[in-house]
Short mmCIF file of C-alpha atoms and ligand atoms in Angstrom, two decimals:
data_model
loop_
_atom_site.label_atom_id
_atom_site.label_comp_id
_atom_site.label_asym_id
_atom_site.label_seq_id
_atom_site.Cartn_x
_atom_site.Cartn_y
_atom_site.Cartn_z
CA MET A 1 0.62 8.25 5.82
CA PRO A 2 -0.16 6.40 2.82
CA PHE A 3 1.76 5.15 -0.30
CA ARG A 4 0.14 3.27 -2.82
CA ILE A 5 0.30 1.65 -5.95
CA VAL A 6 -2.33 1.88 -8.62
CA SER A 7 -3.03 0.66 -12.52
CA GLY A 8 -4.51 2.88 -14.22
CA ASP A 9 -4.20 6.38 -16.47
CA ILE A 10 -2.99 9.33 -14.71
CA THR A 11 -4.64 11.97 -15.85
CA LYS A 12 -8.60 10.06 -14.20
CA LEU A 13 -7.32 10.97 -11.23
CA ARG A 14 -9.40 13.23 -8.98
CA VAL A 15 -6.06 13.78 -6.94
CA ASP A 16 -5.07 17.32 -5.33
CA ALA A 17 -2.19 17.27 -8.09
CA ILE A 18 -0.83 15.11 -10.56
CA VAL A 19 2.88 14.65 -11.48
CA ASN A 20 3.68 14.98 -14.88
CA ALA A 21 7.47 13.21 -16.28
CA ALA A 22 8.38 16.66 -19.05
CA ASN A 23 11.00 17.64 -20.37
CA SER A 24 12.97 20.86 -20.03
CA SER A 25 11.15 22.88 -22.37
CA LEU A 26 7.80 22.27 -20.62
CA LEU A 27 6.73 22.71 -24.03
CA GLY A 28 4.56 19.55 -24.40
CA GLY A 29 6.06 16.25 -26.05
CA GLY A 30 4.99 12.36 -26.21
CA GLY A 31 3.94 9.63 -23.47
CA VAL A 32 2.48 11.15 -20.00
CA ASP A 33 3.17 14.61 -20.96
CA GLY A 34 1.60 14.40 -23.95
CA ALA A 35 -1.86 12.58 -22.16
CA ILE A 36 -1.38 15.52 -19.90
CA HIS A 37 -1.85 18.11 -22.43
CA ARG A 38 -4.60 17.06 -24.05
CA ALA A 39 -6.26 16.18 -21.06
CA ALA A 40 -6.38 19.45 -19.31
CA GLY A 41 -6.10 21.30 -22.44
CA PRO A 42 -5.04 24.07 -23.99
CA ARG A 43 -4.36 26.81 -21.16
CA LEU A 44 -2.18 24.21 -19.13
CA LEU A 45 1.19 24.65 -22.48
CA GLU A 46 -0.51 28.38 -22.57
CA GLU A 47 0.69 28.31 -18.79
CA CYS A 48 3.49 26.27 -19.45
CA ARG A 49 5.08 29.22 -21.64
CA THR A 50 5.50 30.95 -18.65
CA LEU A 51 7.61 28.84 -16.87
CA ASN A 52 10.96 29.48 -19.07
CA GLY A 53 11.98 25.69 -18.68
CA CYS A 54 12.20 23.67 -15.99
CA ARG A 55 15.98 21.89 -15.51
CA THR A 56 16.58 17.95 -14.65
CA GLY A 57 15.70 16.55 -11.25
CA GLU A 58 13.75 20.24 -11.15
CA ALA A 59 10.30 20.99 -10.34
CA LYS A 60 7.61 23.75 -11.15
CA VAL A 61 3.47 23.88 -10.83
CA THR A 62 0.66 24.74 -13.03
CA LEU A 63 -2.95 24.65 -12.23
CA GLY A 64 -4.47 21.50 -13.87
CA TYR A 65 -7.80 23.61 -15.76
CA ASP A 66 -9.71 20.66 -17.51
CA LEU A 67 -8.11 17.87 -15.01
CA PRO A 68 -9.37 16.44 -12.29
CA ALA A 69 -6.88 17.07 -10.24
CA LYS A 70 -6.21 20.97 -8.39
CA PHE A 71 -2.79 20.68 -9.91
CA VAL A 72 0.17 19.79 -12.86
CA ILE A 73 3.95 19.32 -11.07
CA HIS A 74 5.72 19.53 -13.81
CA THR A 75 9.54 16.88 -13.44
CA VAL A 76 12.16 16.33 -15.68
CA GLY A 77 13.34 13.31 -15.16
CA PRO A 78 16.62 12.12 -16.54
CA ILE A 79 17.99 10.76 -19.46
CA TRP A 80 19.65 6.96 -19.35
CA GLN A 81 23.02 7.26 -20.35
CA GLY A 82 24.13 3.69 -18.81
CA GLY A 83 24.00 5.03 -14.92
CA HIS A 84 27.29 6.73 -14.69
CA CYS A 85 26.07 9.69 -15.20
CA GLY A 86 24.37 11.12 -12.23
CA GLU A 87 20.56 9.42 -13.20
CA GLU A 88 19.93 7.97 -10.01
CA GLU A 89 20.79 11.13 -8.37
CA LEU A 90 18.41 13.04 -10.37
CA LEU A 91 15.77 10.57 -10.62
CA ARG A 92 15.28 11.38 -6.82
CA SER A 93 15.42 14.89 -6.73
CA ALA A 94 13.00 14.81 -9.61
CA TYR A 95 10.12 12.58 -6.94
CA ARG A 96 11.46 14.53 -3.83
CA ASN A 97 11.11 18.15 -5.09
CA SER A 98 7.91 17.30 -6.60
CA LEU A 99 6.53 15.93 -3.36
CA LEU A 100 8.02 19.43 -1.75
CA LEU A 101 5.96 20.98 -4.13
CA ALA A 102 2.92 19.24 -3.57
CA ARG A 103 3.74 20.22 0.25
CA GLU A 104 4.22 23.94 -0.13
CA LYS A 105 0.70 23.89 -2.55
CA HIS A 106 -0.69 22.46 0.76
CA CYS A 107 -1.62 19.16 -1.66
CA GLU A 108 -3.25 16.14 0.82
CA SER A 109 -3.15 13.31 -2.26
CA VAL A 110 -0.41 13.55 -5.30
CA ALA A 111 -0.27 11.35 -8.30
CA PHE A 112 3.21 10.07 -9.30
CA PRO A 113 4.11 8.22 -13.02
CA MET A 114 7.37 6.07 -13.75
CA ILE A 115 9.07 9.62 -13.97
CA SER A 116 12.22 8.44 -16.33
CA ALA A 117 10.70 4.81 -16.98
CA GLY A 118 9.24 5.73 -20.43
CA VAL A 119 10.83 7.42 -23.64
CA TYR A 120 14.05 8.29 -21.42
CA GLY A 121 14.75 4.87 -21.39
CA TYR A 122 15.73 4.38 -17.11
CA PRO A 123 15.08 1.11 -16.65
CA LYS A 124 11.99 -0.57 -15.18
CA ASP A 125 12.92 -1.64 -12.02
CA GLN A 126 15.68 0.48 -10.54
CA ALA A 127 13.14 3.27 -11.89
CA LEU A 128 10.51 1.68 -9.68
CA GLU A 129 13.12 0.98 -6.73
CA VAL A 130 14.03 5.02 -6.98
CA ALA A 131 10.51 5.95 -6.63
CA VAL A 132 9.60 3.77 -3.73
CA SER A 133 12.86 4.91 -1.46
CA THR A 134 12.47 7.46 -2.17
CA ILE A 135 8.77 8.52 -1.46
CA ARG A 136 8.99 6.46 1.62
CA ALA A 137 11.88 8.87 2.88
CA PHE A 138 9.95 12.35 1.97
CA LEU A 139 6.59 10.01 3.97
CA ASP A 140 8.63 8.63 7.45
CA GLU A 141 9.55 12.48 7.79
CA GLU A 142 7.32 13.47 10.42
CA GLU A 143 6.16 16.43 8.70
CA ASN A 144 4.63 14.93 6.19
CA ASP A 145 1.09 14.56 5.98
CA MET A 146 -0.20 13.47 2.51
CA GLU A 147 -1.66 10.57 -0.22
CA VAL A 148 1.26 9.20 -2.21
CA LEU A 149 0.03 7.32 -5.88
CA LEU A 150 2.38 5.66 -7.72
CA VAL A 151 0.67 5.22 -11.04
CA ILE A 152 1.36 2.46 -13.18
CA PHE A 153 0.02 2.77 -16.59
CA ASP A 154 0.97 -0.56 -18.20
CA ARG A 155 1.00 -3.23 -15.92
CA GLY A 156 3.99 -5.77 -18.21
CA SER A 157 6.13 -2.72 -17.18
CA PHE A 158 5.90 -3.49 -13.53
CA ARG A 159 9.21 -5.02 -12.62
CA PHE A 160 9.11 -6.51 -9.16
CA ASP A 161 12.37 -8.10 -7.41
CA VAL A 162 13.06 -11.51 -9.17
CA HIS A 163 14.11 -13.20 -6.62
CA LEU A 164 11.53 -12.41 -4.20
CA TYR A 165 9.01 -12.70 -7.20
CA SER A 166 10.25 -16.43 -7.50
CA GLU A 167 10.34 -17.12 -4.04
CA ILE A 168 6.82 -16.00 -3.00
CA SER A 169 5.53 -17.84 -6.64
CA GLY A 170 7.18 -21.02 -4.70
CA TYR A 171 5.80 -20.49 -1.17
CA LEU A 172 2.30 -19.80 -3.39
CA ARG A 173 2.41 -23.09 -5.16
CA ASN A 174 2.88 -24.97 -1.58
CA THR A 175 0.27 -23.56 0.01
CA TYR A 176 -2.26 -21.85 -1.61
CA ASP A 177 -5.26 -23.42 -1.97
CA GLU A 178 -6.45 -22.60 -5.30
CA GLU A 179 -8.77 -24.98 -5.50
CA LYS A 180 -10.43 -23.59 -2.23
CA GLU A 181 -10.58 -19.92 -3.38
CA ARG A 182 -11.87 -21.26 -6.88
CA GLY A 183 -15.08 -23.45 -4.94
CA SER A 184 -18.56 -22.77 -4.74
CA PHE A 185 -19.27 -19.55 -2.47
CA PHE A 186 -21.31 -22.50 0.33
CA GLY A 187 -19.20 -25.09 -0.10
CA ASP A 188 -15.76 -23.10 0.18
CA VAL A 189 -16.90 -21.41 3.18
CA ALA A 190 -18.04 -24.98 4.69
CA LYS A 191 -15.27 -26.25 3.52
CA SER A 192 -13.42 -24.23 5.09
CA VAL A 193 -15.33 -24.26 8.83
CA ALA A 194 -14.12 -27.90 8.50
CA PHE A 195 -10.51 -27.09 8.24
CA GLY A 196 -10.52 -24.16 10.70
CA GLY A 197 -9.53 -22.01 8.80
CA VAL A 198 -12.30 -18.82 7.08
CA SER A 199 -11.32 -15.71 4.89
CA GLY A 200 -12.08 -12.75 5.70
CA SER A 201 -14.03 -11.46 3.35
CA ARG A 202 -16.36 -14.16 3.41
CA CYS A 203 -16.68 -14.59 7.26
CA SER A 204 -17.81 -10.71 7.08
CA LEU A 205 -20.42 -10.62 4.87
CA PHE A 206 -21.91 -13.51 6.52
CA SER A 207 -21.19 -11.33 10.35
CA ARG A 208 -22.52 -8.24 8.02
CA SER A 209 -25.91 -10.21 7.56
CA LYS A 210 -26.80 -11.61 10.90
CA SER A 211 -27.26 -14.87 9.66
CA THR A 212 -27.55 -18.13 12.04
CA PHE A 213 -25.13 -19.59 9.64
CA SER A 214 -22.88 -16.99 10.55
CA ALA A 215 -22.83 -17.51 14.59
CA ASN A 216 -22.23 -21.03 13.65
CA CYS A 217 -19.37 -20.18 11.57
CA GLU A 218 -17.76 -17.29 13.55
CA SER A 219 -18.17 -19.52 16.78
CA ALA A 220 -16.40 -22.76 15.02
CA VAL A 221 -13.72 -20.74 14.05
CA ARG A 222 -13.64 -19.18 16.98
CA GLU A 223 -12.56 -22.35 18.91
CA ASP A 224 -10.31 -23.49 16.43
CA ILE A 225 -8.28 -19.89 16.18
CA ASP A 226 -8.12 -19.61 20.34
CA GLU A 227 -6.57 -22.70 20.91
CA GLU A 228 -4.20 -22.73 18.21
CA ALA A 229 -3.04 -19.24 18.68
CA ALA A 230 -3.73 -19.35 22.82
CA ALA A 231 -1.09 -22.70 22.38
CA ALA A 232 1.60 -21.57 20.42
CA ALA A 233 1.34 -17.39 21.29
CA PRO A 234 3.55 -16.60 23.77
CA ASN A 235 3.21 -15.26 27.52
CA ASP A 236 2.34 -11.45 27.27
CA LEU A 237 -0.03 -12.50 24.69
CA ARG A 238 -1.83 -15.34 25.58
CA LYS A 239 -2.58 -12.75 28.76
CA ALA A 240 -3.96 -10.55 25.82
CA LEU A 241 -5.87 -13.50 24.42
CA GLU A 242 -7.34 -14.66 27.24
CA ASN A 243 -9.55 -11.40 27.60
CA LEU A 244 -11.77 -12.24 25.48
CA ASP A 245 -13.46 -8.46 26.19
CA GLU A 246 -11.10 -6.13 24.75
CA SER A 247 -11.85 -4.99 21.51
CA PHE A 248 -9.53 -4.51 18.73
CA SER A 249 -9.07 -0.85 19.14
CA GLN A 250 -7.98 -2.12 22.67
CA ALA A 251 -5.76 -4.37 21.70
CA LEU A 252 -3.85 -2.38 19.27
CA LEU A 253 -3.45 0.79 21.41
CA ARG A 254 -1.49 -1.97 23.92
CA MET A 255 0.64 -3.50 21.77
CA ILE A 256 1.59 -0.36 20.20
CA ASP A 257 1.98 0.93 23.90
CA SER A 258 4.37 -2.65 24.96
CA LYS A 259 6.38 -2.35 21.84
CA GLY A 260 7.29 0.96 22.88
CA MET A 261 6.01 2.94 20.03
CA LYS A 262 4.54 6.19 19.70
CA ASP A 263 1.31 6.25 17.80
CA SER A 264 2.43 8.00 14.43
CA GLU A 265 5.51 5.47 14.01
CA CYS A 266 3.12 2.97 14.23
CA TYR A 267 0.30 4.26 11.82
CA LYS A 268 3.21 5.34 9.51
CA LYS A 269 4.71 2.04 9.62
CA ALA A 270 1.45 0.36 9.17
CA ASN A 271 0.87 2.39 6.45
CA ILE A 272 -3.07 3.82 7.26
CA ASP A 273 -4.04 7.13 7.25
CA ARG A 274 -3.63 9.41 10.34
CA LYS A 275 -7.35 10.03 10.05
CA LEU A 276 -8.31 6.52 9.95
CA PHE A 277 -5.74 5.97 13.09
CA SER A 278 -7.77 8.75 14.85
CA LYS A 279 -10.97 7.42 14.18
CA ILE A 280 -10.04 3.76 15.81
CA ARG A 281 -8.65 5.17 18.55
CA SER A 282 -11.21 7.21 20.09
CA ASP A 283 -14.22 4.41 18.80
CA ILE A 284 -13.41 0.91 21.05
CA ASN A 285 -15.60 -0.71 18.93
CA TYR A 286 -14.32 -0.41 15.37
CA ARG A 287 -14.42 -2.67 13.55
CA PRO A 288 -11.84 -2.07 11.20
CA SER A 289 -10.94 -4.06 7.41
CA LYS A 290 -8.96 -7.58 7.47
CA GLN A 291 -5.98 -5.09 5.55
CA THR A 292 -6.03 -2.85 8.18
CA VAL A 293 -5.89 -5.39 11.46
CA LEU A 294 -2.95 -6.79 9.12
CA ALA A 295 -1.46 -3.29 7.93
CA PHE A 296 -1.02 -3.10 11.88
CA ALA A 297 -0.06 -6.78 12.32
CA VAL A 298 3.31 -5.78 10.37
CA ALA A 299 3.69 -3.10 12.09
CA LEU A 300 4.01 -4.64 15.14
CA GLU A 301 5.90 -6.80 14.03
CA LEU A 302 3.58 -9.88 15.18
CA ASP A 303 4.44 -13.00 14.86
CA LEU A 304 2.07 -15.62 13.02
CA PRO A 305 0.38 -17.20 16.00
CA GLU A 306 0.40 -13.11 17.65
CA THR A 307 -0.85 -12.08 13.56
CA GLU A 308 -3.94 -14.82 13.75
CA ALA A 309 -4.80 -13.65 17.31
CA PHE A 310 -5.08 -10.43 16.55
CA LEU A 311 -7.15 -10.92 13.76
CA ARG A 312 -9.35 -12.57 15.61
CA LYS A 313 -10.19 -9.24 17.61
CA ALA A 314 -11.62 -8.00 14.89
CA GLY A 315 -13.40 -11.27 13.01
CA PHE A 316 -10.69 -12.68 10.58
CA ALA A 317 -8.44 -15.37 9.70
CA LEU A 318 -5.97 -15.61 7.51
CA SER A 319 -6.65 -18.82 5.21
CA HIS A 320 -4.62 -20.28 3.16
CA SER A 321 -7.85 -20.16 0.28
CA ASN A 322 -6.90 -16.54 -0.34
CA LYS A 323 -3.71 -15.78 -2.28
CA ALA A 324 -3.41 -11.84 -0.77
CA ASP A 325 -3.25 -14.08 2.73
CA VAL A 326 -1.00 -16.57 1.95
CA ILE A 327 1.84 -13.72 0.54
CA VAL A 328 1.24 -11.66 3.76
CA GLU A 329 2.14 -15.11 5.40
CA TYR A 330 5.34 -15.61 3.17
CA PHE A 331 6.51 -12.03 4.77
CA ILE A 332 5.52 -12.47 8.68
CA ARG A 333 7.09 -16.14 8.24
CA ASN A 334 10.30 -14.29 7.02
CA LYS A 335 10.09 -11.72 9.44
CA ASN A 336 10.72 -9.44 6.70
CA TYR A 337 8.18 -6.86 8.27
CA ASP A 338 8.80 -3.56 4.80
CA MET A 339 5.13 -2.66 4.54
CA TYR A 340 6.44 -1.28 0.92
CA ARG A 341 7.89 -4.72 0.01
CA ILE A 342 4.93 -6.59 0.72
CA ASN A 343 2.50 -3.48 -1.01
CA GLU A 344 5.01 -4.19 -4.03
CA ALA A 345 4.53 -7.82 -4.01
CA LEU A 346 0.91 -7.83 -3.18
CA PHE A 347 0.40 -5.81 -6.34
CA ALA A 348 2.67 -7.90 -8.28
CA PHE A 349 0.39 -10.47 -8.10
CA ASP A 350 -2.71 -8.80 -8.77
CA GLN A 351 -3.81 -8.35 -5.08
CA ASN A 352 -5.48 -5.57 -2.74
CA LEU A 353 -2.65 -3.79 -0.68
CA LEU A 354 -2.66 -3.87 2.91
CA GLY A 355 -2.96 -0.73 4.77
CA ALA A 356 -5.39 2.57 3.90
N1 AR6 B 401 -0.50 8.06 -16.94
C1 AR6 B 401 0.30 6.67 -16.14
N2 AR6 B 401 1.42 6.73 -17.07
C2 AR6 B 401 1.58 7.22 -17.88
C3 AR6 B 401 0.60 7.69 -18.82
C4 AR6 B 401 -0.51 8.05 -18.40
N3 AR6 B 401 -1.48 8.58 -19.16
N4 AR6 B 401 1.04 7.41 -20.22
C5 AR6 B 401 2.67 6.65 -19.95
N5 AR6 B 401 2.79 6.64 -18.84
P1 AR6 B 401 6.76 8.83 -20.51
P2 AR6 B 401 10.13 9.74 -19.79
C6 AR6 B 401 4.21 6.06 -18.14
O1 AR6 B 401 7.42 8.49 -21.54
O2 AR6 B 401 10.44 8.25 -19.51
C7 AR6 B 401 8.01 13.27 -22.91
O3 AR6 B 401 7.44 13.12 -24.97
C8 AR6 B 401 4.75 5.01 -19.02
O4 AR6 B 401 4.21 3.85 -19.28
O5 AR6 B 401 5.79 9.34 -20.86
O6 AR6 B 401 10.00 10.48 -18.13
C9 AR6 B 401 8.58 14.22 -22.29
O7 AR6 B 401 8.22 15.38 -23.09
C10 AR6 B 401 5.54 5.25 -18.33
O8 AR6 B 401 6.35 4.16 -17.75
O9 AR6 B 401 8.48 9.73 -19.99
C11 AR6 B 401 10.08 14.15 -21.75
O10 AR6 B 401 10.83 14.30 -23.58
C12 AR6 B 401 6.17 6.63 -17.29
O11 AR6 B 401 4.50 6.95 -18.01
C13 AR6 B 401 9.84 12.86 -22.36
O12 AR6 B 401 8.49 11.60 -22.78
C14 AR6 B 401 7.08 7.41 -18.15
O13 AR6 B 401 7.39 7.54 -19.58
C15 AR6 B 401 10.18 12.03 -20.38
O14 AR6 B 401 10.26 10.90 -20.71
#
C-alpha cells in the first residue's frame, strides 16, 4: 500500500488518524504536540488526562475533536542521548505501535510527523531512515493495507542521503536539459518531437484535447520510440512490442506473470493502492498516469529500453527535459529499484512521487 512523503502541517490533514509526537505525560507541550492540541481544542486535553500518560515507545489513542482527522494517536519518541541508550529501538517501537493502533481502529490512512526529530534531538537523517524503514516493514506485511504519510513540516530539515544526493545532482547536471523544461510550451513540444522525446504530461495534455498537433506529435514519437526500443529490447520484450494492440493493462498483467510475481507483491513494490490496481486489472482500456506507469516499471525491475516501451503503451516517454524523469532514469540505469529510495530522492528534488 502507498507510502508518501508530503510537506505541510499535520493538523490540516483529512486522514483517519494523525500521530502526535508527545511526551510521557500526554498533557501537551510544544512543537507538533502544541500544534495538535491547539487545533483539536480543549476536549483533547480532557481525554488525555484520562489516559495516565504513556511510556516511551508506546502509543495511546484519542478522538481528533476539532481536527479534520478522526483520531489522534499519541506516541512518545526517545530523547536522543548519543545513540547508545536504545534510542533506535524505542523510535522503531513508537512508529510500529502507532501503526498497530491505527490498524486496530480500522484506519485506512495515517499521517506521522518525524517523531523525536525536533525538541528530542534525534539526528534528522537517522530519524528519517528509522521512520521510512519501519513504516515500510509494516506495509510490506500482507495483512497491512493502509495509506501512510510522513509529514515534513520544515523542508530544510529533510536530510536525504548526502552521497546519493550528490550522485543524482551530478547525473542531473550531465543529463537534465533545463533550458528545454523552461522553454515556451509550443517551442518545447516541437523541439521534443524533433529529438524524439516528449514529456509525458505535455503529451497527455495534447492527447486529451485530441488536436491535430496531438496526433502528429504522437505518431512522430511512436515511430522513434518503437524503433529505438525494439532495437535495444531483449527477445521476449520485443515480442510484446510487436503486439501493438495490447493495452497497458494487458501488458502489465502479462509482465507480472512473466516475472513470476504475485499481484500483491507487484502493487506493493510499486507503491500503488490495491483499489487502483483492481481498477487497472478490470479495465482493459485503463489510462494510467505517467507516475503510475513508472511505478510499475520500477516494481517489475525493467531496464531502460523496456521502461520506454512500457511507457509507450500508455502514450508516454521519458524526457531529459523533465527533472523527475531524469531522476528515475538515474535509478533504473543503476539498477536501483528501491521505490522508497526513489521517492525520497524525488521529494528531495521537489518532484512528484511515484505510485499512488
Ligand atoms: N506538522 C507536522 N510536523 C510538525 C509540526 C506540524 N504542525 N510542527 C512541528 N513538526 P517535536 P519531538 C515537526 O519537537 O522531537 C513536545 O514539546 C518538527 O519539525 O514536535 O518528538 C512534546 O510535548 C519535527 O520534525 O517532537 C515533547 O515534550 C517533528 O515534528 C517533545 O516536544 C517533531 O518535533 C517531543 O519532541
